[in-house]
Amino acid sequence: MSSNPFDLSGKVAVVTGANTGIGQGVAVALAEAGADIALVARSDASETVGLIEKAGRRAITIKADLSTIEPCELIVDEAASALGGVNILVNNAGIIRRNDAVDFTEDDWDAVVDTNLKTLFFLSQAAGRHMIDNGGGSIINIASMLTFQGGIRVASYTASKSGVGGLTKLLANEWAAKGIRVNAIAPGYIATNNTAALQADETRNRQILERIPAGRWGEPGDLGGAAVFLASDAACYVQGHVLAVDGGWLAR
Ligand code: NAP
């Protein structure tokens, strides 16, 4: 047994949307801390597999489309049988649709809420059942600044990420006594595909940078330390918390 409370040796983490962006950054950080990783992705995740293997850990890829809850139980079963269990779940996969509230469509509502909130809940349920039967675990949800703020032109995204904050607390309340910790990370503005349009818009990019005390966009790797902390015994008494990793955005 390691004396380092951040050590994840012997743990298995399932990370959704791990082919790119924040999911890739978190998956690699968990591997560098010692965990084997089941990458859940609908696109090619070989780059992330390579980075995890370079860190000396095992990686498997589970192909799944998370726009429906259909693959949830299979993901947990496959990860557990290939890697020997599931101790950590990172619910990272997510999408965003932008439109004025007066024009927002049902499709843009359903697509975002189904992926970001409904699947997050039912994958947590599948992992939670496994963890309850196997000595507990840690679930980390990727929230957003829009877990705290309203945003603009992103009605379904704000609804979904505000919902992620609520579900994080609900699941923490129900499962703390069963040995499962449920927390969330709220990233600030991170340079990924998800924010490519904002980075490319000169005015928005300048406005965003002016408000970030750290004076720069975050990188996916900036989320790694928070994920390792919440996944590990170092956070053994941290429950139902939404940890902002935002370069100071919310403090402004
Ligand atoms: P990203 O680079 O676009 O990554 C999103 C990930 O989710 C990709 O792996 C994507 O797969 C996956 N995904 C989306 N829909 C899926 C589906 N139906 N089935 C399977 N996988 C699906 O964006 P990101 O910024 O890293 O986003 C990761 C998470 O962080 C999201 O929940 C996002 O809301 C949240 N977040 C991001 C920021 C930011 O500033 N970037 C800020 C706050 C919160 P594909 O590559 O195949 O599309």
PDB file of C-alpha atoms and ligand atoms in Angstrom:
ATOM      1  CA  MET A   1       0.000   0.000   0.000  1.00  0.00           C
ATOM      2  CA  SER A   2       1.465   3.367  -1.067  1.00  0.00           C
ATOM      3  CA  SER A   3       1.876   6.130   1.530  1.00  0.00           C
ATOM      4  CA  ASN A   4       1.053   8.650  -1.214  1.00  0.00           C
ATOM      5  CA  PRO A   5      -2.681   9.445  -0.868  1.00  0.00           C
ATOM      6  CA  PHE A   6      -2.810  10.595  -4.513  1.00  0.00           C
ATOM      7  CA  ASP A   7      -1.560   7.209  -5.779  1.00  0.00           C
ATOM      8  CA  LEU A   8      -4.060   5.437  -8.074  1.00  0.00           C
ATOM      9  CA  SER A   9      -2.049   2.233  -8.564  1.00  0.00           C
ATOM     10  CA  GLY A  10      -4.313  -0.791  -8.884  1.00  0.00           C
ATOM     11  CA  LYS A  11      -7.377   1.339  -9.733  1.00  0.00           C
ATOM     12  CA  VAL A  12      -9.389   1.222 -12.939  1.00  0.00           C
ATOM     13  CA  ALA A  13     -10.949   4.400 -14.360  1.00  0.00           C
ATOM     14  CA  VAL A  14     -13.644   4.707 -17.017  1.00  0.00           C
ATOM     15  CA  VAL A  15     -13.372   8.041 -18.850  1.00  0.00           C
ATOM     16  CA  THR A  16     -15.995   9.060 -21.422  1.00  0.00           C
ATOM     17  CA  GLY A  17     -15.138  11.218 -24.432  1.00  0.00           C
ATOM     18  CA  ALA A  18     -11.483  10.330 -23.889  1.00  0.00           C
ATOM     19  CA  ASN A  19     -10.314  10.581 -27.515  1.00  0.00           C
ATOM     20  CA  THR A  20      -9.677  14.327 -27.309  1.00  0.00           C
ATOM     21  CA  GLY A  21      -9.838  17.503 -25.213  1.00  0.00           C
ATOM     22  CA  ILE A  22     -10.517  17.423 -21.486  1.00  0.00           C
ATOM     23  CA  GLY A  23     -11.291  13.688 -21.512  1.00  0.00           C
ATOM     24  CA  GLN A  24      -7.872  12.944 -22.967  1.00  0.00           C
ATOM     25  CA  GLY A  25      -6.136  15.277 -20.484  1.00  0.00           C
ATOM     26  CA  VAL A  26      -7.923  13.664 -17.532  1.00  0.00           C
ATOM     27  CA  ALA A  27      -7.366  10.096 -18.767  1.00  0.00           C
ATOM     28  CA  VAL A  28      -3.630  10.675 -19.145  1.00  0.00           C
ATOM     29  CA  ALA A  29      -3.357  12.324 -15.711  1.00  0.00           C
ATOM     30  CA  LEU A  30      -5.170   9.401 -14.045  1.00  0.00           C
ATOM     31  CA  ALA A  31      -2.844   6.965 -15.853  1.00  0.00           C
ATOM     32  CA  GLU A  32       0.235   8.931 -14.773  1.00  0.00           C
ATOM     33  CA  ALA A  33      -1.073   8.608 -11.187  1.00  0.00           C
ATOM     34  CA  GLY A  34      -1.201   4.815 -11.647  1.00  0.00           C
ATOM     35  CA  ALA A  35      -4.686   3.900 -12.922  1.00  0.00           C
ATOM     36  CA  ASP A  36      -5.534   1.649 -15.855  1.00  0.00           C
ATOM     37  CA  ILE A  37      -8.050   3.303 -18.163  1.00  0.00           C
ATOM     38  CA  ALA A  38     -11.128   2.235 -20.114  1.00  0.00           C
ATOM     39  CA  LEU A  39     -11.600   4.935 -22.741  1.00  0.00           C
ATOM     40  CA  VAL A  40     -15.175   5.384 -23.910  1.00  0.00           C
ATOM     41  CA  ALA A  41     -15.349   7.072 -27.308  1.00  0.00           C
ATOM     42  CA  ARG A  42     -17.342   7.131 -30.511  1.00  0.00           C
ATOM     43  CA  SER A  43     -14.265   8.343 -32.493  1.00  0.00           C
ATOM     44  CA  ASP A  44     -10.763   6.913 -32.862  1.00  0.00           C
ATOM     45  CA  ALA A  45      -9.032   7.064 -29.460  1.00  0.00           C
ATOM     46  CA  SER A  46      -5.664   5.625 -30.486  1.00  0.00           C
ATOM     47  CA  GLU A  47      -3.791   8.830 -29.637  1.00  0.00           C
ATOM     48  CA  THR A  48      -4.993   8.629 -26.017  1.00  0.00           C
ATOM     49  CA  VAL A  49      -4.235   4.886 -25.879  1.00  0.00           C
ATOM     50  CA  GLY A  50      -0.655   5.686 -26.948  1.00  0.00           C
ATOM     51  CA  LEU A  51      -0.259   8.353 -24.258  1.00  0.00           C
ATOM     52  CA  ILE A  52      -1.566   6.012 -21.536  1.00  0.00           C
ATOM     53  CA  GLU A  53       0.689   3.172 -22.622  1.00  0.00           C
ATOM     54  CA  LYS A  54       3.608   5.614 -22.643  1.00  0.00           C
ATOM     55  CA  ALA A  55       2.757   6.286 -18.987  1.00  0.00           C
ATOM     56  CA  GLY A  56       3.116   2.533 -18.396  1.00  0.00           C
ATOM     57  CA  ARG A  57      -0.567   1.774 -17.826  1.00  0.00           C
ATOM     58  CA  ARG A  58      -3.120  -0.421 -19.584  1.00  0.00           C
ATOM     59  CA  ALA A  59      -5.741   1.151 -21.854  1.00  0.00           C
ATOM     60  CA  ILE A  60      -8.763  -0.366 -23.562  1.00  0.00           C
ATOM     61  CA  THR A  61     -11.200   1.421 -25.848  1.00  0.00           C
ATOM     62  CA  ILE A  62     -14.935   0.878 -25.595  1.00  0.00           C
ATOM     63  CA  LYS A  63     -16.744   2.206 -28.664  1.00  0.00           C
ATOM     64  CA  ALA A  64     -20.032   3.786 -27.648  1.00  0.00           C
ATOM     65  CA  ASP A  65     -22.428   6.508 -28.721  1.00  0.00           C
ATOM     66  CA  LEU A  66     -23.533   8.265 -25.535  1.00  0.00           C
ATOM     67  CA  SER A  67     -26.438  10.143 -27.118  1.00  0.00           C
ATOM     68  CA  THR A  68     -28.604   7.329 -25.714  1.00  0.00           C
ATOM     69  CA  ILE A  69     -28.404   5.399 -22.443  1.00  0.00           C
ATOM     70  CA  GLU A  70     -28.348   2.070 -24.271  1.00  0.00           C
ATOM     71  CA  PRO A  71     -24.580   1.370 -23.879  1.00  0.00           C
ATOM     72  CA  CYS A  72     -24.343   2.300 -20.174  1.00  0.00           C
ATOM     73  CA  GLU A  73     -24.469  -1.161 -18.568  1.00  0.00           C
ATOM     74  CA  LEU A  74     -22.306  -2.674 -21.295  1.00  0.00           C
ATOM     75  CA  ILE A  75     -19.589  -0.050 -20.717  1.00  0.00           C
ATOM     76  CA  VAL A  76     -19.288  -0.943 -17.034  1.00  0.00           C
ATOM     77  CA  ASP A  77     -19.416  -4.706 -17.738  1.00  0.00           C
ATOM     78  CA  GLU A  78     -16.774  -4.479 -20.473  1.00  0.00           C
ATOM     79  CA  ALA A  79     -14.406  -2.299 -18.425  1.00  0.00           C
ATOM     80  CA  ALA A  80     -14.782  -4.527 -15.380  1.00  0.00           C
ATOM     81  CA  SER A  81     -14.177  -7.768 -17.247  1.00  0.00           C
ATOM     82  CA  ALA A  82     -11.201  -6.435 -19.265  1.00  0.00           C
ATOM     83  CA  LEU A  83      -9.444  -4.527 -16.463  1.00  0.00           C
ATOM     84  CA  GLY A  84     -10.668  -6.265 -13.296  1.00  0.00           C
ATOM     85  CA  GLY A  85     -13.228  -3.790 -11.958  1.00  0.00           C
ATOM     86  CA  VAL A  86     -14.292  -0.149 -12.063  1.00  0.00           C
ATOM     87  CA  ASN A  87     -13.143   2.140  -9.238  1.00  0.00           C
ATOM     88  CA  ILE A  88     -13.400   5.543 -10.912  1.00  0.00           C
ATOM     89  CA  LEU A  89     -15.868   6.973 -13.433  1.00  0.00           C
ATOM     90  CA  VAL A  90     -15.283  10.309 -15.167  1.00  0.00           C
ATOM     91  CA  ASN A  91     -18.420  11.531 -16.944  1.00  0.00           C
ATOM     92  CA  ASN A  92     -16.779  13.883 -19.432  1.00  0.00           C
ATOM     93  CA  ALA A  93     -18.451  13.432 -22.843  1.00  0.00           C
ATOM     94  CA  GLY A  94     -20.592  16.411 -23.727  1.00  0.00           C
ATOM     95  CA  ILE A  95     -21.861  18.648 -26.510  1.00  0.00           C
ATOM     96  CA  ILE A  96     -23.098  22.213 -26.884  1.00  0.00           C
ATOM     97  CA  ARG A  97     -25.608  23.839 -29.287  1.00  0.00           C
ATOM     98  CA  ARG A  98     -25.911  27.613 -29.655  1.00  0.00           C
ATOM     99  CA  ASN A  99     -29.034  29.601 -30.586  1.00  0.00           C
ATOM    100  CA  ASP A 100     -31.174  32.454 -29.250  1.00  0.00           C
ATOM    101  CA  ALA A 101     -33.714  31.282 -26.663  1.00  0.00           C
ATOM    102  CA  VAL A 102     -36.608  32.459 -28.888  1.00  0.00           C
ATOM    103  CA  ASP A 103     -35.393  30.216 -31.738  1.00  0.00           C
ATOM    104  CA  PHE A 104     -34.090  27.253 -29.721  1.00  0.00           C
ATOM    105  CA  THR A 105     -35.290  23.938 -31.208  1.00  0.00           C
ATOM    106  CA  GLU A 106     -36.447  20.764 -29.512  1.00  0.00           C
ATOM    107  CA  ASP A 107     -33.670  18.885 -31.315  1.00  0.00           C
ATOM    108  CA  ASP A 108     -31.011  21.207 -29.870  1.00  0.00           C
ATOM    109  CA  TRP A 109     -32.588  20.753 -26.450  1.00  0.00           C
ATOM    110  CA  ASP A 110     -32.879  16.957 -26.556  1.00  0.00           C
ATOM    111  CA  ALA A 111     -29.455  16.266 -28.100  1.00  0.00           C
ATOM    112  CA  VAL A 112     -27.611  18.229 -25.419  1.00  0.00           C
ATOM    113  CA  VAL A 113     -29.693  17.194 -22.413  1.00  0.00           C
ATOM    114  CA  ASP A 114     -29.666  13.519 -23.449  1.00  0.00           C
ATOM    115  CA  THR A 115     -25.871  13.368 -23.803  1.00  0.00           C
ATOM    116  CA  ASN A 116     -24.778  15.749 -21.042  1.00  0.00           C
ATOM    117  CA  LEU A 117     -27.334  14.859 -18.357  1.00  0.00           C
ATOM    118  CA  LYS A 118     -29.438  11.750 -19.043  1.00  0.00           C
ATOM    119  CA  THR A 119     -26.557   9.505 -20.094  1.00  0.00           C
ATOM    120  CA  LEU A 120     -24.390  10.923 -17.285  1.00  0.00           C
ATOM    121  CA  PHE A 121     -27.039   9.816 -14.782  1.00  0.00           C
ATOM    122  CA  PHE A 122     -27.601   6.338 -16.202  1.00  0.00           C
ATOM    123  CA  LEU A 123     -23.886   5.626 -16.644  1.00  0.00           C
ATOM    124  CA  SER A 124     -23.385   6.746 -13.028  1.00  0.00           C
ATOM    125  CA  GLN A 125     -26.208   4.386 -12.045  1.00  0.00           C
ATOM    126  CA  ALA A 126     -24.548   1.450 -13.831  1.00  0.00           C
ATOM    127  CA  ALA A 127     -21.144   2.269 -12.305  1.00  0.00           C
ATOM    128  CA  GLY A 128     -22.717   2.956  -8.899  1.00  0.00           C
ATOM    129  CA  ARG A 129     -24.360  -0.482  -8.814  1.00  0.00           C
ATOM    130  CA  HIS A 130     -20.987  -2.077  -9.610  1.00  0.00           C
ATOM    131  CA  MET A 131     -19.157   0.069  -7.012  1.00  0.00           C
ATOM    132  CA  ILE A 132     -21.730  -0.662  -4.280  1.00  0.00           C
ATOM    133  CA  ASP A 133     -21.144  -4.395  -4.819  1.00  0.00           C
ATOM    134  CA  ASN A 134     -17.344  -4.012  -5.004  1.00  0.00           C
ATOM    135  CA  GLY A 135     -16.175  -1.795  -2.144  1.00  0.00           C
ATOM    136  CA  GLY A 136     -17.019   1.709  -3.394  1.00  0.00           C
ATOM    137  CA  GLY A 137     -15.392   4.178  -5.761  1.00  0.00           C
ATOM    138  CA  SER A 138     -15.237   7.738  -7.003  1.00  0.00           C
ATOM    139  CA  ILE A 139     -17.405   9.404  -9.647  1.00  0.00           C
ATOM    140  CA  ILE A 140     -16.297  12.705 -11.186  1.00  0.00           C
ATOM    141  CA  ASN A 141     -18.700  14.674 -13.360  1.00  0.00           C
ATOM    142  CA  ILE A 142     -17.451  17.358 -15.718  1.00  0.00           C
ATOM    143  CA  ALA A 143     -19.627  20.378 -15.006  1.00  0.00           C
ATOM    144  CA  SER A 144     -19.089  23.945 -16.325  1.00  0.00           C
ATOM    145  CA  MET A 145     -19.056  27.620 -15.429  1.00  0.00           C
ATOM    146  CA  LEU A 146     -22.729  27.299 -16.493  1.00  0.00           C
ATOM    147  CA  THR A 147     -23.304  25.114 -13.459  1.00  0.00           C
ATOM    148  CA  PHE A 148     -23.053  28.462 -11.603  1.00  0.00           C
ATOM    149  CA  GLN A 149     -23.890  31.084 -14.241  1.00  0.00           C
ATOM    150  CA  GLY A 150     -26.631  31.505 -16.852  1.00  0.00           C
ATOM    151  CA  GLY A 151     -24.642  31.916 -20.042  1.00  0.00           C
ATOM    152  CA  ILE A 152     -26.245  33.193 -23.233  1.00  0.00           C
ATOM    153  CA  ARG A 153     -27.614  31.396 -26.340  1.00  0.00           C
ATOM    154  CA  VAL A 154     -26.914  27.966 -24.798  1.00  0.00           C
ATOM    155  CA  ALA A 155     -30.242  27.099 -23.109  1.00  0.00           C
ATOM    156  CA  SER A 156     -29.904  23.320 -23.192  1.00  0.00           C
ATOM    157  CA  TYR A 157     -26.227  23.388 -22.222  1.00  0.00           C
ATOM    158  CA  THR A 158     -26.948  25.605 -19.200  1.00  0.00           C
ATOM    159  CA  ALA A 159     -29.856  23.378 -18.201  1.00  0.00           C
ATOM    160  CA  SER A 160     -27.720  20.257 -18.540  1.00  0.00           C
ATOM    161  CA  LYS A 161     -24.698  21.589 -16.651  1.00  0.00           C
ATOM    162  CA  SER A 162     -26.844  23.099 -13.883  1.00  0.00           C
ATOM    163  CA  GLY A 163     -28.450  19.662 -13.685  1.00  0.00           C
ATOM    164  CA  VAL A 164     -25.008  18.049 -13.405  1.00  0.00           C
ATOM    165  CA  GLY A 165     -24.363  20.171 -10.295  1.00  0.00           C
ATOM    166  CA  GLY A 166     -27.640  18.997  -8.747  1.00  0.00           C
ATOM    167  CA  LEU A 167     -27.125  15.328  -9.615  1.00  0.00           C
ATOM    168  CA  THR A 168     -23.591  15.445  -8.208  1.00  0.00           C
ATOM    169  CA  LYS A 169     -25.041  16.442  -4.846  1.00  0.00           C
ATOM    170  CA  LEU A 170     -27.972  14.023  -5.023  1.00  0.00           C
ATOM    171  CA  LEU A 171     -25.742  11.039  -5.821  1.00  0.00           C
ATOM    172  CA  ALA A 172     -23.250  12.087  -3.134  1.00  0.00           C
ATOM    173  CA  ASN A 173     -26.095  12.156  -0.604  1.00  0.00           C
ATOM    174  CA  GLU A 174     -27.429   8.739  -1.608  1.00  0.00           C
ATOM    175  CA  TRP A 175     -24.116   6.939  -2.030  1.00  0.00           C
ATOM    176  CA  ALA A 176     -21.692   8.419   0.548  1.00  0.00           C
ATOM    177  CA  ALA A 177     -22.704   5.772   3.077  1.00  0.00           C
ATOM    178  CA  LYS A 178     -22.134   3.086   0.429  1.00  0.00           C
ATOM    179  CA  GLY A 179     -18.477   4.082  -0.072  1.00  0.00           C
ATOM    180  CA  ILE A 180     -18.922   6.096  -3.259  1.00  0.00           C
ATOM    181  CA  ARG A 181     -17.773   9.694  -3.470  1.00  0.00           C
ATOM    182  CA  VAL A 182     -19.440  11.832  -6.140  1.00  0.00           C
ATOM    183  CA  ASN A 183     -17.935  15.198  -7.054  1.00  0.00           C
ATOM    184  CA  ALA A 184     -17.596  17.426 -10.109  1.00  0.00           C
ATOM    185  CA  ILE A 185     -15.016  19.590 -11.811  1.00  0.00           C
ATOM    186  CA  ALA A 186     -16.193  22.841 -13.382  1.00  0.00           C
ATOM    187  CA  PRO A 187     -13.686  23.820 -16.058  1.00  0.00           C
ATOM    188  CA  GLY A 188     -13.356  27.437 -17.056  1.00  0.00           C
ATOM    189  CA  TYR A 189     -12.467  28.299 -20.645  1.00  0.00           C
ATOM    190  CA  ILE A 190     -10.359  25.404 -21.950  1.00  0.00           C
ATOM    191  CA  ALA A 191      -8.885  25.279 -25.461  1.00  0.00           C
ATOM    192  CA  THR A 192     -10.610  22.247 -27.074  1.00  0.00           C
ATOM    193  CA  ASN A 193     -12.866  21.454 -30.066  1.00  0.00           C
ATOM    194  CA  ASN A 194     -15.827  22.501 -27.912  1.00  0.00           C
ATOM    195  CA  THR A 195     -14.554  26.100 -27.714  1.00  0.00           C
ATOM    196  CA  ALA A 196     -12.921  26.340 -31.166  1.00  0.00           C
ATOM    197  CA  ALA A 197     -15.597  28.798 -32.401  1.00  0.00           C
ATOM    198  CA  LEU A 198     -15.033  31.108 -29.412  1.00  0.00           C
ATOM    199  CA  GLN A 199     -11.254  31.003 -29.818  1.00  0.00           C
ATOM    200  CA  ALA A 200     -11.614  31.849 -33.515  1.00  0.00           C
ATOM    201  CA  ASP A 201     -13.911  34.848 -32.842  1.00  0.00           C
ATOM    202  CA  GLU A 202     -11.466  37.716 -32.227  1.00  0.00           C
ATOM    203  CA  THR A 203     -13.866  39.833 -30.158  1.00  0.00           C
ATOM    204  CA  ARG A 204     -15.138  36.979 -27.975  1.00  0.00           C
ATOM    205  CA  ASN A 205     -11.618  35.666 -27.520  1.00  0.00           C
ATOM    206  CA  ARG A 206     -10.416  39.075 -26.300  1.00  0.00           C
ATOM    207  CA  GLN A 207     -13.435  39.530 -23.983  1.00  0.00           C
ATOM    208  CA  ILE A 208     -12.874  36.083 -22.477  1.00  0.00           C
ATOM    209  CA  LEU A 209      -9.164  36.612 -21.919  1.00  0.00           C
ATOM    210  CA  GLU A 210      -9.793  40.017 -20.305  1.00  0.00           C
ATOM    211  CA  ARG A 211     -11.951  38.325 -17.664  1.00  0.00           C
ATOM    212  CA  ILE A 212      -9.625  35.432 -16.794  1.00  0.00           C
ATOM    213  CA  PRO A 213      -7.295  36.518 -13.961  1.00  0.00           C
ATOM    214  CA  ALA A 214      -4.748  33.891 -15.088  1.00  0.00           C
ATOM    215  CA  GLY A 215      -4.675  35.701 -18.457  1.00  0.00           C
ATOM    216  CA  ARG A 216      -4.796  32.590 -20.654  1.00  0.00           C
ATOM    217  CA  TRP A 217      -7.085  29.827 -21.881  1.00  0.00           C
ATOM    218  CA  GLY A 218      -6.812  26.598 -19.905  1.00  0.00           C
ATOM    219  CA  GLU A 219      -5.306  23.471 -21.453  1.00  0.00           C
ATOM    220  CA  PRO A 220      -6.876  19.993 -21.048  1.00  0.00           C
ATOM    221  CA  GLY A 221      -3.915  18.985 -18.864  1.00  0.00           C
ATOM    222  CA  ASP A 222      -4.822  21.750 -16.387  1.00  0.00           C
ATOM    223  CA  LEU A 223      -7.760  19.595 -15.247  1.00  0.00           C
ATOM    224  CA  GLY A 224      -5.550  16.588 -14.477  1.00  0.00           C
ATOM    225  CA  GLY A 225      -4.514  17.499 -10.936  1.00  0.00           C
ATOM    226  CA  ALA A 226      -8.115  18.115  -9.827  1.00  0.00           C
ATOM    227  CA  ALA A 227      -9.214  14.794 -11.345  1.00  0.00           C
ATOM    228  CA  VAL A 228      -6.417  12.834  -9.649  1.00  0.00           C
ATOM    229  CA  PHE A 229      -7.244  14.517  -6.334  1.00  0.00           C
ATOM    230  CA  LEU A 230     -10.976  13.759  -6.523  1.00  0.00           C
ATOM    231  CA  ALA A 231     -10.329  10.190  -7.700  1.00  0.00           C
ATOM    232  CA  SER A 232      -7.876   9.442  -4.908  1.00  0.00           C
ATOM    233  CA  ASP A 233      -7.854   8.804  -1.158  1.00  0.00           C
ATOM    234  CA  ALA A 234      -6.535  12.361  -0.745  1.00  0.00           C
ATOM    235  CA  ALA A 235     -10.176  13.413  -1.239  1.00  0.00           C
ATOM    236  CA  CYS A 236     -11.613  10.716   1.067  1.00  0.00           C
ATOM    237  CA  TYR A 237     -13.859  13.241   2.910  1.00  0.00           C
ATOM    238  CA  VAL A 238     -14.776  15.360  -0.140  1.00  0.00           C
ATOM    239  CA  GLN A 239     -18.400  14.722  -1.159  1.00  0.00           C
ATOM    240  CA  GLY A 240     -20.861  16.489  -3.451  1.00  0.00           C
ATOM    241  CA  HIS A 241     -18.393  19.261  -4.277  1.00  0.00           C
ATOM    242  CA  VAL A 242     -18.114  21.154  -7.568  1.00  0.00           C
ATOM    243  CA  LEU A 243     -14.463  22.189  -7.928  1.00  0.00           C
ATOM    244  CA  ALA A 244     -13.875  25.105 -10.294  1.00  0.00           C
ATOM    245  CA  VAL A 245     -10.649  24.928 -12.314  1.00  0.00           C
ATOM    246  CA  ASP A 246     -11.015  28.217 -14.126  1.00  0.00           C
ATOM    247  CA  GLY A 247      -7.928  30.417 -13.836  1.00  0.00           C
ATOM    248  CA  GLY A 248      -9.975  32.579 -11.467  1.00  0.00           C
ATOM    249  CA  TRP A 249     -12.971  33.260 -13.788  1.00  0.00           C
ATOM    250  CA  LEU A 250     -15.581  32.874 -11.030  1.00  0.00           C
ATOM    251  CA  ALA A 251     -13.595  35.034  -8.632  1.00  0.00           C
ATOM    252  CA  ARG A 252     -13.824  38.011 -10.996  1.00  0.00           C
TER     253      ARG A 252
HETATM  254  P1  NAP B   1     -14.461  18.221 -27.016  1.00  0.00           P
HETATM  255  O1  NAP B   1     -13.019  18.310 -27.365  1.00  0.00           O
HETATM  256  O2  NAP B   1     -15.499  18.556 -28.030  1.00  0.00           O
HETATM  257  O3  NAP B   1     -14.735  16.804 -26.382  1.00  0.00           O
HETATM  258  C1  NAP B   1     -16.022  16.302 -26.154  1.00  0.00           C
HETATM  259  C2  NAP B   1     -15.929  14.808 -26.029  1.00  0.00           C
HETATM  260  O4  NAP B   1     -17.230  14.251 -25.842  1.00  0.00           O
HETATM  261  C3  NAP B   1     -15.367  14.189 -27.317  1.00  0.00           C
HETATM  262  O5  NAP B   1     -14.584  13.078 -26.984  1.00  0.00           O
HETATM  263  C4  NAP B   1     -16.635  13.754 -28.023  1.00  0.00           C
HETATM  264  O6  NAP B   1     -16.441  12.755 -28.999  1.00  0.00           O
HETATM  265  C5  NAP B   1     -17.424  13.250 -26.839  1.00  0.00           C
HETATM  266  N1  NAP B   1     -18.817  13.054 -27.172  1.00  0.00           N
HETATM  267  C6  NAP B   1     -19.740  13.997 -27.468  1.00  0.00           C
HETATM  268  N2  NAP B   1     -20.895  13.407 -27.783  1.00  0.00           N
HETATM  269  C7  NAP B   1     -20.698  12.067 -27.699  1.00  0.00           C
HETATM  270  C8  NAP B   1     -21.522  10.929 -27.920  1.00  0.00           C
HETATM  271  N3  NAP B   1     -22.799  11.039 -28.331  1.00  0.00           N
HETATM  272  N4  NAP B   1     -20.991   9.709 -27.742  1.00  0.00           N
HETATM  273  C9  NAP B   1     -19.699   9.569 -27.356  1.00  0.00           C
HETATM  274  N5  NAP B   1     -18.875  10.595 -27.129  1.00  0.00           N
HETATM  275  C10 NAP B   1     -19.372  11.835 -27.305  1.00  0.00           C
HETATM  276  O7  NAP B   1     -14.763  19.222 -25.819  1.00  0.00           O
HETATM  277  P2  NAP B   1     -14.176  19.352 -24.341  1.00  0.00           P
HETATM  278  O8  NAP B   1     -14.068  20.789 -24.107  1.00  0.00           O
HETATM  279  O9  NAP B   1     -13.029  18.462 -24.127  1.00  0.00           O
HETATM  280  O10 NAP B   1     -15.447  18.840 -23.524  1.00  0.00           O
HETATM  281  C11 NAP B   1     -15.390  17.828 -22.544  1.00  0.00           C
HETATM  282  C12 NAP B   1     -16.372  18.149 -21.438  1.00  0.00           C
HETATM  283  O11 NAP B   1     -15.955  19.338 -20.793  1.00  0.00           O
HETATM  284  C13 NAP B   1     -17.795  18.399 -21.928  1.00  0.00           C
HETATM  285  O12 NAP B   1     -18.711  17.841 -21.020  1.00  0.00           O
HETATM  286  C14 NAP B   1     -17.888  19.916 -21.923  1.00  0.00           C
HETATM  287  O13 NAP B   1     -19.201  20.365 -21.772  1.00  0.00           O
HETATM  288  C15 NAP B   1     -17.059  20.225 -20.699  1.00  0.00           C
HETATM  289  N6  NAP B   1     -16.570  21.596 -20.604  1.00  0.00           N
HETATM  290  C16 NAP B   1     -15.695  22.104 -21.521  1.00  0.00           C
HETATM  291  C17 NAP B   1     -15.241  23.410 -21.365  1.00  0.00           C
HETATM  292  C18 NAP B   1     -14.258  24.052 -22.300  1.00  0.00           C
HETATM  293  O14 NAP B   1     -13.973  25.245 -22.153  1.00  0.00           O
HETATM  294  N7  NAP B   1     -13.693  23.358 -23.254  1.00  0.00           N
HETATM  295  C19 NAP B   1     -15.704  24.183 -20.294  1.00  0.00           C
HETATM  296  C20 NAP B   1     -16.599  23.625 -19.408  1.00  0.00           C
HETATM  297  C21 NAP B   1     -17.022  22.329 -19.562  1.00  0.00           C
HETATM  298  P3  NAP B   1     -16.117  13.163 -30.520  1.00  0.00           P
HETATM  299  O15 NAP B   1     -14.693  13.650 -30.547  1.00  0.00           O
HETATM  300  O16 NAP B   1     -16.327  11.896 -31.256  1.00  0.00           O
HETATM  301  O17 NAP B   1     -17.092  14.243 -30.897  1.00  0.00           O
END
